[in-house]
Structures are given as structure tokens and as C-alpha cells.
C-alpha positions as a LaTeX table, in Angstrom:
\begin{tabular}{lrrr}
\hline
Residue & $x$ (\AA) & $y$ (\AA) & $z$ (\AA) \\
\hline
Ser1 & 13.93 & 8.69 & $-6.63$ \\
Gly2 & 14.44 & 11.30 & $-4.40$ \\
Leu3 & 16.58 & 12.89 & $-2.32$ \\
Pro4 & 17.77 & 9.52 & $-0.41$ \\
Gly5 & 21.01 & 11.62 & 0.96 \\
Val6 & 19.01 & 14.01 & 3.15 \\
Gly7 & 16.37 & 10.87 & 3.57 \\
Leu8 & 13.82 & 11.75 & 1.27 \\
Gly9 & 12.57 & 9.78 & $-1.23$ \\
Ile10 & 9.38 & 9.03 & $-2.92$ \\
Tyr11 & 8.28 & 5.57 & $-2.78$ \\
His12 & 5.42 & 3.04 & $-3.50$ \\
Ser13 & 4.38 & 0.79 & $-1.09$ \\
Gly14 & 2.22 & $-2.48$ & $-1.28$ \\
Ile15 & 1.46 & $-5.59$ & 1.14 \\
Glu16 & 2.55 & $-8.99$ & 0.06 \\
Val17 & 0.11 & $-11.52$ & 0.82 \\
Phe18 & $-0.50$ & $-14.92$ & $-0.72$ \\
Gly19 & 2.20 & $-14.36$ & $-3.98$ \\
Arg20 & 0.11 & $-11.07$ & $-4.64$ \\
Glu21 & 0.40 & $-8.14$ & $-4.16$ \\
Ile22 & $-2.00$ & $-5.59$ & $-2.65$ \\
Ser23 & $-1.63$ & $-1.62$ & $-3.00$ \\
Phe24 & $-3.44$ & 1.94 & $-3.87$ \\
Gly25 & $-3.61$ & 3.97 & $-6.57$ \\
Phe26 & $-5.76$ & 6.09 & $-8.71$ \\
Ala27 & $-8.49$ & 5.32 & $-10.76$ \\
Asp28 & $-11.99$ & 7.03 & $-12.06$ \\
Glu29 & $-14.44$ & 8.37 & $-9.65$ \\
Gly30 & $-16.33$ & 5.82 & $-8.59$ \\
Leu31 & $-13.99$ & 3.16 & $-9.18$ \\
Thr32 & $-12.04$ & 1.72 & $-6.38$ \\
Gly33 & $-8.15$ & 2.36 & $-6.15$ \\
Val34 & $-7.44$ & $-0.75$ & $-4.13$ \\
Phe35 & $-5.63$ & $-3.39$ & $-6.65$ \\
Glu36 & $-3.31$ & $-6.40$ & $-6.99$ \\
Val37 & $-0.94$ & $-7.77$ & $-8.74$ \\
Pro38 & 2.12 & $-10.31$ & $-8.73$ \\
Ala39 & 4.38 & $-10.20$ & $-6.22$ \\
Arg40 & 7.14 & $-7.65$ & $-7.08$ \\
Cys41 & 5.51 & $-7.01$ & $-10.43$ \\
Val42 & 3.99 & $-3.68$ & $-9.79$ \\
Ser43 & 6.01 & $-2.07$ & $-12.82$ \\
Gly44 & 3.61 & $-4.01$ & $-14.84$ \\
Val45 & 0.92 & $-1.39$ & $-13.75$ \\
Met46 & 3.06 & 1.99 & $-13.10$ \\
Pro47 & 6.23 & 1.31 & $-15.44$ \\
Arg48 & 8.55 & 4.13 & $-13.87$ \\
Thr49 & 7.90 & 1.90 & $-10.79$ \\
Thr50 & 11.03 & $-0.18$ & $-9.55$ \\
Phe51 & 11.66 & $-2.48$ & $-6.87$ \\
Lys52 & 13.89 & $-2.39$ & $-4.25$ \\
Glu53 & 13.04 & $-3.88$ & $-1.51$ \\
Thr54 & 10.87 & $-6.40$ & 0.77 \\
Val55 & 10.31 & $-5.77$ & 4.33 \\
Val56 & 8.72 & $-8.74$ & 6.27 \\
Leu57 & 6.36 & $-6.92$ & 8.18 \\
Gly58 & 5.19 & $-10.35$ & 10.43 \\
His59 & 3.34 & $-13.24$ & 9.99 \\
Met60 & 0.42 & $-13.06$ & 8.94 \\
Tyr61 & $-2.60$ & $-16.07$ & 10.16 \\
Arg62 & $-5.42$ & $-15.42$ & 8.49 \\
Ser63 & $-7.13$ & $-17.64$ & 5.61 \\
Ala64 & $-7.42$ & $-15.81$ & 1.52 \\
Phe65 & $-11.09$ & $-15.75$ & 2.29 \\
Glu66 & $-10.63$ & $-13.84$ & 5.27 \\
Val67 & $-8.03$ & $-11.63$ & 3.77 \\
Asp68 & $-10.68$ & $-11.00$ & 0.80 \\
His69 & $-12.88$ & $-9.82$ & 3.24 \\
Ile70 & $-10.60$ & $-7.54$ & 4.65 \\
Leu71 & $-9.71$ & $-6.14$ & 1.20 \\
Gln72 & $-13.12$ & $-5.81$ & $-0.21$ \\
Arg73 & $-14.02$ & $-3.55$ & 3.33 \\
Leu74 & $-11.02$ & $-1.81$ & 2.36 \\
Ala75 & $-12.07$ & $-1.03$ & $-1.51$ \\
Arg76 & $-14.80$ & 0.69 & $-0.30$ \\
Thr77 & $-13.03$ & 3.26 & 2.18 \\
Tyr78 & $-10.18$ & 3.64 & $-0.62$ \\
Arg79 & $-12.03$ & 5.64 & $-3.88$ \\
Gly80 & $-9.53$ & 5.60 & $-6.44$ \\
Asp81 & $-10.31$ & 9.46 & $-6.84$ \\
Ser82 & $-10.00$ & 9.51 & $-3.16$ \\
Tyr83 & $-5.87$ & 9.24 & $-4.24$ \\
Asp84 & $-3.99$ & 12.11 & $-3.00$ \\
Leu85 & $-0.14$ & 12.37 & $-3.13$ \\
Val86 & 0.33 & 13.92 & 0.48 \\
Arg87 & $-2.82$ & 12.81 & 2.51 \\
Cys88 & $-4.07$ & 9.25 & 0.65 \\
Asn89 & $-1.50$ & 7.48 & $-1.34$ \\
Cys90 & $-0.69$ & 3.84 & $-1.73$ \\
Asn91 & 1.74 & 4.50 & 1.72 \\
His92 & $-1.34$ & 5.49 & 3.67 \\
Phe93 & $-2.82$ & 2.15 & 2.50 \\
Ser94 & $-0.30$ & $-0.26$ & 3.29 \\
Asn95 & 0.16 & 1.14 & 6.63 \\
Val96 & $-3.73$ & 0.55 & 7.18 \\
Leu97 & $-3.31$ & $-3.06$ & 5.34 \\
Ser98 & $-0.28$ & $-3.83$ & 7.53 \\
Lys99 & $-1.70$ & $-2.87$ & 11.09 \\
Thr100 & $-5.36$ & $-5.06$ & 10.11 \\
Leu101 & $-2.77$ & $-8.08$ & 8.90 \\
Val102 & 0.00 & $-8.37$ & 10.87 \\
Gly103 & $-0.52$ & $-5.34$ & 13.61 \\
Lys104 & 2.57 & $-3.32$ & 12.81 \\
Gln105 & 3.21 & $-0.39$ & 10.90 \\
Ile106 & 4.63 & $-0.12$ & 7.47 \\
Pro107 & 8.59 & 1.65 & 8.18 \\
Ala108 & 8.22 & 5.40 & 8.98 \\
Tyr109 & 10.64 & 6.14 & 5.89 \\
Val110 & 8.54 & 4.91 & 3.21 \\
Asn111 & 5.93 & 7.78 & 3.71 \\
Arg112 & 8.02 & 10.14 & 5.23 \\
Thr113 & 8.39 & 12.73 & 2.07 \\
Ala114 & 4.25 & 12.91 & 2.04 \\
Asn115 & 4.50 & 13.82 & 6.29 \\
Val116 & 7.34 & 16.44 & 5.82 \\
Gly117 & 5.66 & 20.06 & 7.12 \\
Lys118 & 3.08 & 18.44 & 8.95 \\
Gly119 & 2.81 & 19.59 & 12.62 \\
\hline
\end{tabular}
């Protein structure tokens, strides 16, 4: 959705790890906003979301145990009530998780709309 002709869209993102998509969204106060669903199945949680594409960001050489430990740490930081469409959204979370797991950022266009007007 959005204005693709001018390079703006509103995108949801998550990071696929071991067949599951890890992402971040709003949750009630005190709960984490980090969640997981089977890969490419986020529409079960967010019905208005349509899968667009997979972007391979790199290869990860971590065990499931290590990934779970990283996610537990991020779950404490990414509280559901801290979700903000512009300042702290699923794309910000995906970028941090991607940099942590494979050392690369998500493509800039994914969060471009949230960054419009930032100086």
C-alpha cells in the first residue's frame, strides 16, 4: 500500500529464522511486542497484511538456542506499548534483528515512509 509511484509505501517486515517469522507490533502495557508466526503467515495475525516478497539478507550461523537468547533480550527492549508507527515499528525491529544475526541492514525502502521528514 502507499504511494509506490513516488517510492513510498507502508510495509510490514519480519525476519525469517528457522522457518518462523519474527517481528514486532503493538501489545498491551507490560507485554512484549516481539512475536513469531510461521514464515509468510503474518496475515493470520494482521489480516490486512499481504505478503509481498522475501529479501535474502545473508546467511546466519547461529543455533536455535542462540537465536532464542537474542530474542529474549530484544523482547525486553521492544515492549508492545513502545510501538510507534514512525519511531519504533516492525521495520526498526527487523533492522536491529538483521544486523544482530547477519550483520546487514534491511533495505532502506522498507522503512522510508517512517523516515520522511527526519533531518
